[in-house]
GROMACS .gro file of C-alpha atoms in nm:
model
  320
    1MET     CA    1  -0.989  -3.058   1.318
    2ASP     CA    2  -1.211  -2.727   1.472
    3GLU     CA    3  -1.464  -2.504   1.451
    4TYR     CA    4  -1.283  -2.301   1.194
    5SER     CA    5  -1.184  -2.591   0.986
    6ARG     CA    6  -1.482  -2.552   0.719
    7PHE     CA    7  -1.309  -2.407   0.427
    8VAL     CA    8  -0.978  -2.594   0.455
    9ASP     CA    9  -0.796  -2.844   0.274
   10TRP     CA   10  -0.648  -3.015   0.508
   11ASP     CA   11  -0.443  -3.277   0.237
   12LYS     CA   12  -0.303  -2.953   0.086
   13MET     CA   13  -0.210  -2.811   0.421
   14ASP     CA   14   0.113  -2.946   0.629
   15VAL     CA   15  -0.034  -3.116   0.916
   16SER     CA   16   0.283  -3.215   1.010
   17ALA     CA   17   0.325  -2.832   1.124
   18GLN     CA   18   0.066  -2.819   1.343
   19SER     CA   19   0.034  -2.918   1.735
   20GLN     CA   20  -0.270  -3.049   1.937
   21ASP     CA   21  -0.151  -2.870   2.242
   22THR     CA   22  -0.469  -2.624   2.323
   23LYS     CA   23  -0.227  -2.289   2.383
   24ASP     CA   24  -0.422  -1.963   2.494
   25LEU     CA   25  -0.331  -1.595   2.461
   26THR     CA   26  -0.384  -1.437   2.753
   27CYS     CA   27  -0.131  -1.146   2.680
   28VAL     CA   28  -0.264  -0.786   2.648
   29ASP     CA   29   0.097  -0.633   2.679
   30PHE     CA   30   0.163  -0.432   2.321
   31HIS     CA   31   0.567  -0.530   2.356
   32GLU     CA   32   0.498  -0.933   2.436
   33LEU     CA   33   0.258  -0.914   2.170
   34LYS     CA   34   0.488  -0.783   1.937
   35GLN     CA   35   0.739  -1.053   2.038
   36LEU     CA   36   0.460  -1.383   2.037
   37ALA     CA   37   0.416  -1.296   1.645
   38ARG     CA   38   0.743  -1.256   1.578
   39GLN     CA   39   0.824  -1.577   1.722
   40GLY     CA   40   0.517  -1.729   1.561
   41TYR     CA   41   0.352  -1.844   1.918
   42TRP     CA   42   0.009  -1.911   1.723
   43ALA     CA   43   0.165  -1.977   1.381
   44LYS     CA   44   0.161  -2.444   1.498
   45ASN     CA   45  -0.211  -2.447   1.640
   46HIS     CA   46  -0.479  -2.357   1.382
   47SER     CA   47  -0.726  -2.259   1.618
   48LEU     CA   48  -0.532  -2.023   1.830
   49ARG     CA   49  -0.437  -1.809   1.533
   50ALA     CA   50  -0.823  -1.809   1.443
   51LYS     CA   51  -0.870  -1.671   1.802
   52VAL     CA   52  -0.570  -1.414   1.774
   53TYR     CA   53  -0.717  -1.322   1.506
   54HIS     CA   54  -1.030  -1.240   1.604
   55LYS     CA   55  -0.930  -1.053   1.898
   56LEU     CA   56  -0.686  -0.831   1.696
   57ILE     CA   57  -0.880  -0.732   1.446
   58SER     CA   58  -1.199  -0.613   1.700
   59ASN     CA   59  -0.996  -0.492   1.898
   60ILE     CA   60  -0.894  -0.189   1.568
   61PRO     CA   61  -1.047   0.115   1.585
   62CYS     CA   62  -1.337   0.154   1.329
   63ARG     CA   63  -1.556   0.386   1.176
   64THR     CA   64  -1.890   0.433   1.364
   65VAL     CA   65  -2.120   0.251   1.126
   66THR     CA   66  -1.895  -0.073   1.005
   67PRO     CA   67  -2.059  -0.346   0.855
   68ASP     CA   68  -2.077  -0.693   1.051
   69ALA     CA   69  -2.170  -1.059   1.006
   70ASN     CA   70  -2.575  -0.959   1.022
   71VAL     CA   71  -2.521  -0.685   0.724
   72TYR     CA   72  -2.366  -0.960   0.515
   73ARG     CA   73  -2.632  -1.207   0.591
   74ASP     CA   74  -2.905  -1.004   0.473
   75ILE     CA   75  -2.743  -0.853   0.169
   76VAL     CA   76  -2.559  -1.175   0.007
   77VAL     CA   77  -2.862  -1.352  -0.103
   78LYS     CA   78  -2.979  -1.005  -0.279
   79ILE     CA   79  -2.637  -0.935  -0.428
   80ILE     CA   80  -2.526  -1.283  -0.539
   81GLY     CA   81  -2.825  -1.428  -0.615
   82LYS     CA   82  -2.845  -1.800  -0.757
   83ARG     CA   83  -2.538  -1.666  -0.944
   84ASN     CA   84  -2.228  -1.956  -0.969
   85SER     CA   85  -1.947  -1.794  -0.702
   86SER     CA   86  -1.696  -1.906  -0.954
   87SER     CA   87  -1.828  -1.689  -1.248
   88LEU     CA   88  -1.895  -1.373  -1.092
   89PRO     CA   89  -1.701  -1.112  -1.231
   90LEU     CA   90  -1.500  -0.855  -0.942
   91PRO     CA   91  -1.505  -0.601  -0.922
   92GLU     CA   92  -1.268  -0.352  -1.111
   93PHE     CA   93  -1.063  -0.224  -0.776
   94VAL     CA   94  -0.858  -0.539  -0.763
   95ASP     CA   95  -0.737  -0.492  -1.105
   96ASN     CA   96  -0.680  -0.830  -1.181
   97SER     CA   97  -0.465  -0.979  -0.920
   98LEU     CA   98  -0.427  -1.296  -0.850
   99ILE     CA   99  -0.640  -1.482  -0.638
  100PRO     CA  100  -0.457  -1.685  -0.460
  101THR     CA  101  -0.686  -2.033  -0.300
  102TYR     CA  102  -0.393  -2.096   0.029
  103CYS     CA  103  -0.542  -2.422   0.053
  104LEU     CA  104  -0.905  -2.349   0.064
  105ASN     CA  105  -1.208  -2.609  -0.027
  106ALA     CA  106  -1.392  -2.566  -0.339
  107GLU     CA  107  -1.637  -2.419  -0.091
  108GLY     CA  108  -1.351  -2.149   0.010
  109ILE     CA  109  -1.234  -2.068  -0.259
  110GLY     CA  110  -1.655  -2.027  -0.386
  111ALA     CA  111  -1.662  -1.787  -0.096
  112ILE     CA  112  -1.414  -1.541  -0.184
  113ARG     CA  113  -1.587  -1.411  -0.485
  114LYS     CA  114  -1.913  -1.388  -0.256
  115ILE     CA  115  -1.685  -1.169   0.025
  116ILE     CA  116  -1.536  -0.915  -0.193
  117LEU     CA  117  -1.861  -0.847  -0.354
  118CYS     CA  118  -2.063  -0.770  -0.067
  119VAL     CA  119  -1.693  -0.578   0.088
  120SER     CA  120  -1.784  -0.340  -0.290
  121ASN     CA  121  -2.116  -0.284  -0.226
  122GLN     CA  122  -2.062  -0.163   0.133
  123PHE     CA  123  -1.783   0.008   0.034
  124PRO     CA  124  -1.829   0.212  -0.247
  125ASP     CA  125  -1.540   0.491  -0.134
  126ILE     CA  126  -1.250   0.202  -0.223
  127SER     CA  127  -1.118   0.257  -0.542
  128PHE     CA  128  -0.820   0.028  -0.580
  129CYS     CA  129  -0.727  -0.241  -0.363
  130PRO     CA  130  -0.553  -0.560  -0.517
  131ALA     CA  131  -0.485  -0.674  -0.202
  132LEU     CA  132  -0.826  -0.779  -0.091
  133PRO     CA  133  -0.855  -1.138  -0.281
  134SER     CA  134  -0.552  -1.244  -0.059
  135VAL     CA  135  -0.661  -1.095   0.235
  136VAL     CA  136  -0.971  -1.242   0.225
  137ALA     CA  137  -0.855  -1.581   0.134
  138LEU     CA  138  -0.608  -1.600   0.408
  139LEU     CA  139  -0.933  -1.465   0.659
  140LEU     CA  140  -1.185  -1.755   0.530
  141HIS     CA  141  -0.885  -1.995   0.683
  142TYR     CA  142  -0.962  -1.886   1.054
  143SER     CA  143  -1.367  -1.757   1.048
  144LYS     CA  144  -1.591  -2.026   1.127
  145ASP     CA  145  -1.830  -1.901   0.831
  146GLU     CA  146  -1.888  -1.658   0.533
  147ALA     CA  147  -2.013  -1.415   0.740
  148GLU     CA  148  -1.780  -1.398   1.003
  149CYS     CA  149  -1.505  -1.322   0.740
  150PHE     CA  150  -1.678  -1.007   0.627
  151GLU     CA  151  -1.695  -0.889   0.933
  152GLN     CA  152  -1.331  -0.913   0.981
  153VAL     CA  153  -1.230  -0.773   0.619
  154CYS     CA  154  -1.451  -0.482   0.715
  155ARG     CA  155  -1.291  -0.411   1.039
  156ILE     CA  156  -0.938  -0.398   0.896
  157LEU     CA  157  -1.091  -0.127   0.572
  158ALA     CA  158  -1.302   0.091   0.794
  159CYS     CA  159  -0.962   0.099   1.035
  160ASN     CA  160  -0.996   0.510   1.108
  161ASP     CA  161  -0.703   0.521   1.346
  162PRO     CA  162  -0.466   0.758   1.134
  163SER     CA  163  -0.154   0.612   1.298
  164LYS     CA  164  -0.253   0.269   1.184
  165ARG     CA  165  -0.253   0.261   0.828
  166LEU     CA  166  -0.310  -0.143   0.722
  167ILE     CA  167  -0.495  -0.187   0.336
  168ASP     CA  168  -0.423   0.063   0.058
  169GLN     CA  169  -0.764   0.147  -0.060
  170THR     CA  170  -0.710   0.381  -0.340
  171PHE     CA  171  -0.436   0.418  -0.639
  172LEU     CA  172  -0.305   0.741  -0.515
  173ALA     CA  173  -0.221   0.550  -0.170
  174PHE     CA  174  -0.130   0.210  -0.317
  175GLU     CA  175   0.110   0.424  -0.589
  176SER     CA  176   0.265   0.622  -0.299
  177SER     CA  177   0.361   0.264  -0.108
  178CYS     CA  178   0.586   0.189  -0.404
  179MET     CA  179   0.696   0.506  -0.449
  180THR     CA  180   0.816   0.488  -0.123
  181PHE     CA  181   0.928   0.126  -0.124
  182GLY     CA  182   1.177   0.236  -0.393
  183ASP     CA  183   1.283   0.511  -0.143
  184LEU     CA  184   1.373   0.229   0.093
  185VAL     CA  185   1.519   0.027  -0.144
  186ASN     CA  186   1.747   0.252  -0.278
  187LYS     CA  187   1.853   0.337   0.098
  188TYR     CA  188   1.843  -0.044   0.266
  189CYS     CA  189   1.897  -0.290  -0.030
  190GLN     CA  190   2.130  -0.063  -0.278
  191ALA     CA  191   2.319  -0.406  -0.402
  192ALA     CA  192   1.960  -0.517  -0.528
  193HIS     CA  193   1.877  -0.167  -0.688
  194LYS     CA  194   2.147  -0.139  -0.928
  195LEU     CA  195   2.066  -0.510  -1.080
  196MET     CA  196   1.715  -0.359  -1.090
  197VAL     CA  197   1.826  -0.050  -1.269
  198ALA     CA  198   2.061  -0.250  -1.479
  199VAL     CA  199   1.823  -0.539  -1.612
  200SER     CA  200   1.516  -0.308  -1.629
  201GLU     CA  201   1.369  -0.017  -1.845
  202ASP     CA  202   1.125   0.088  -1.550
  203VAL     CA  203   1.300   0.017  -1.214
  204LEU     CA  204   0.955   0.199  -1.067
  205GLU     CA  205   0.733  -0.069  -1.238
  206VAL     CA  206   0.927  -0.346  -1.053
  207TYR     CA  207   0.886  -0.223  -0.727
  208SER     CA  208   0.499  -0.118  -0.782
  209ASP     CA  209   0.470  -0.512  -0.758
  210TRP     CA  210   0.585  -0.518  -0.410
  211GLN     CA  211   0.240  -0.569  -0.259
  212ARG     CA  212   0.148  -0.853  -0.498
  213TRP     CA  213   0.519  -1.023  -0.372
  214LEU     CA  214   0.285  -1.045  -0.042
  215PHE     CA  215  -0.070  -1.087  -0.121
  216GLY     CA  216  -0.068  -1.298  -0.437
  217GLU     CA  217   0.278  -1.518  -0.513
  218LEU     CA  218   0.366  -1.570  -0.147
  219PRO     CA  219   0.253  -1.929  -0.019
  220MET     CA  220   0.050  -1.974   0.263
  221ALA     CA  221   0.290  -2.054   0.514
  222TYR     CA  222   0.448  -1.743   0.452
  223ILE     CA  223   0.206  -1.515   0.413
  224ALA     CA  224   0.030  -1.607   0.715
  225ARG     CA  225   0.322  -1.531   0.940
  226VAL     CA  226   0.367  -1.188   0.766
  227PHE     CA  227  -0.001  -1.155   0.849
  228ASP     CA  228   0.033  -1.257   1.247
  229VAL     CA  229   0.261  -0.984   1.288
  230PHE     CA  230   0.121  -0.732   1.044
  231LEU     CA  231  -0.203  -0.752   1.253
  232VAL     CA  232   0.027  -0.632   1.575
  233GLU     CA  233   0.238  -0.406   1.425
  234GLY     CA  234   0.085  -0.233   1.094
  235TYR     CA  235   0.192  -0.141   0.771
  236LYS     CA  236   0.578  -0.095   0.830
  237VAL     CA  237   0.623  -0.473   0.835
  238LEU     CA  238   0.488  -0.533   0.472
  239TYR     CA  239   0.793  -0.296   0.365
  240ARG     CA  240   1.050  -0.498   0.619
  241VAL     CA  241   0.928  -0.823   0.470
  242ALA     CA  242   0.935  -0.757   0.099
  243LEU     CA  243   1.309  -0.595   0.135
  244ALA     CA  244   1.396  -0.912   0.350
  245LEU     CA  245   1.274  -1.099  -0.024
  246LEU     CA  246   1.417  -0.836  -0.242
  247LYS     CA  247   1.729  -0.908  -0.054
  248PHE     CA  248   1.721  -1.295  -0.071
  249PHE     CA  249   1.606  -1.311  -0.436
  250HIS     CA  250   1.959  -1.135  -0.497
  251LYS     CA  251   2.135  -1.308  -0.269
  252VAL     CA  252   1.996  -1.625  -0.465
  253ARG     CA  253   2.008  -1.533  -0.789
  254ALA     CA  254   2.309  -1.262  -0.829
  255GLY     CA  255   2.553  -1.366  -1.091
  256GLN     CA  256   2.298  -1.596  -1.256
  257PRO     CA  257   2.137  -1.515  -1.565
  258MET     CA  258   1.787  -1.425  -1.632
  259GLU     CA  259   1.499  -1.739  -1.629
  260SER     CA  260   1.249  -1.478  -1.790
  261ASP     CA  261   1.347  -1.225  -2.046
  262SER     CA  262   1.144  -1.009  -1.758
  263ILE     CA  263   1.305  -0.936  -1.402
  264GLN     CA  264   0.978  -0.862  -1.265
  265GLN     CA  265   0.861  -1.244  -1.366
  266ASP     CA  266   1.163  -1.367  -1.219
  267ILE     CA  267   1.129  -1.193  -0.871
  268ARG     CA  268   0.732  -1.321  -0.923
  269ALA     CA  269   0.865  -1.677  -0.976
  270PHE     CA  270   1.174  -1.658  -0.693
  271VAL     CA  271   0.833  -1.577  -0.390
  272ARG     CA  272   0.620  -1.836  -0.505
  273ASP     CA  273   0.893  -2.101  -0.460
  274ILE     CA  274   1.063  -1.941  -0.196
  275ALA     CA  275   1.021  -2.266   0.043
  276LYS     CA  276   1.331  -2.384  -0.229
  277SER     CA  277   1.607  -2.132  -0.065
  278VAL     CA  278   1.413  -1.951   0.241
  279SER     CA  279   1.205  -2.066   0.579
  280PRO     CA  280   0.945  -1.850   0.704
  281GLU     CA  281   1.169  -1.771   1.012
  282ARG     CA  282   1.456  -1.700   0.802
  283LEU     CA  283   1.197  -1.441   0.571
  284LEU     CA  284   1.113  -1.269   0.927
  285GLU     CA  285   1.458  -1.246   1.072
  286LYS     CA  286   1.644  -1.097   0.775
  287ALA     CA  287   1.313  -0.859   0.742
  288PHE     CA  288   1.326  -0.785   1.137
  289ALA     CA  289   1.713  -0.723   1.119
  290ILE     CA  290   1.720  -0.431   0.884
  291ARG     CA  291   1.715  -0.127   1.023
  292LEU     CA  292   1.418   0.080   0.909
  293PHE     CA  293   1.316   0.430   0.952
  294SER     CA  294   1.056   0.502   1.226
  295ARG     CA  295   0.755   0.460   1.135
  296LYS     CA  296   0.712   0.837   1.158
  297GLU     CA  297   0.998   0.900   0.875
  298ILE     CA  298   0.822   0.652   0.689
  299GLN     CA  299   0.438   0.815   0.754
  300LEU     CA  300   0.649   1.153   0.595
  301LEU     CA  301   0.788   1.043   0.308
  302GLN     CA  302   0.466   0.826   0.194
  303MET     CA  303   0.290   1.116   0.236
  304ALA     CA  304   0.586   1.364   0.058
  305ASN     CA  305   0.556   1.121  -0.226
  306GLU     CA  306   0.133   1.139  -0.226
  307LYS     CA  307   0.188   1.513  -0.268
  308ALA     CA  308   0.441   1.454  -0.557
  309LEU     CA  309   0.148   1.271  -0.718
  310GLN     CA  310  -0.084   1.434  -0.655
  311GLN     CA  311   0.084   1.797  -0.809
  312LYS     CA  312   0.146   1.548  -1.132
  313GLY     CA  313  -0.214   1.452  -1.124
  314ILE     CA  314  -0.162   1.136  -1.076
  315THR     CA  315  -0.470   0.984  -0.838
  316VAL     CA  316  -0.596   0.683  -1.061
  317LYS     CA  317  -0.485   0.424  -1.280
  318GLN     CA  318  -0.378   0.537  -1.615
  319LYS     CA  319  -0.544   0.314  -1.888
  320ARG     CA  320  -0.264   0.146  -2.070
   0.00000   0.00000   0.00000
């Protein structure tokens, strides 16, 4: 197909959704880029999306010393050695999160663990990052080799622009984002919130799944569309899409008996099988129709939640 196909199992991909037009992206204006990302301009062309991802990720402001592809080539043999990649133990900071395979071939699936271990070696300060396996798996689709994928992941993790939050890397950041999501649900999805309160013992536990819905349960075609916008607009889009998922769950399931004895499991199953009820376009339309707080207000909410957790002394995950 193209130079970015090394890790893709094309038999599992919906090739009919791919266009062979060799479009290029020349725009640099943020507002135009934002519109193109939301419309899915590069979603139908695999190599165009790869080039756009490279361009967007290479523009992320990073720490001065950010590991690149050459670092990966230097360390991968020392770290992995001759071990079989499928049996490599993952670092504790991914918190037993799902490792999505996203239509990758066997080489791609093996590469996920290798890259995560090399990231772990280069980023000793990461203590909690359950979204990482999903991000690595997705970026492998749009990388020529493992080293290139490693470099892109490192740039996302090493972003040092305080106004551009990307991926949570500590339990404090993650847990406060769950609290913030709960605050947003309470304000923007009151009907769904009432249902959650009625059927779950611990509503925060349900909302603590919000990143897992995106980085784990959502099918490839959906998370890639979310990621298109995420790379342009940042973290706020993740809240938008998770709120939209909850709204659709409530709409589709309202009045029906629960499928399992856990609302958490029901929402996960709904998101996994979302293609039965909602297209990627409709999901994004719904997400952007929510008149959400400004980025600044969300930041303040997040900081207040972080402060509340610190005052309670909750900065690392409690072993159950």
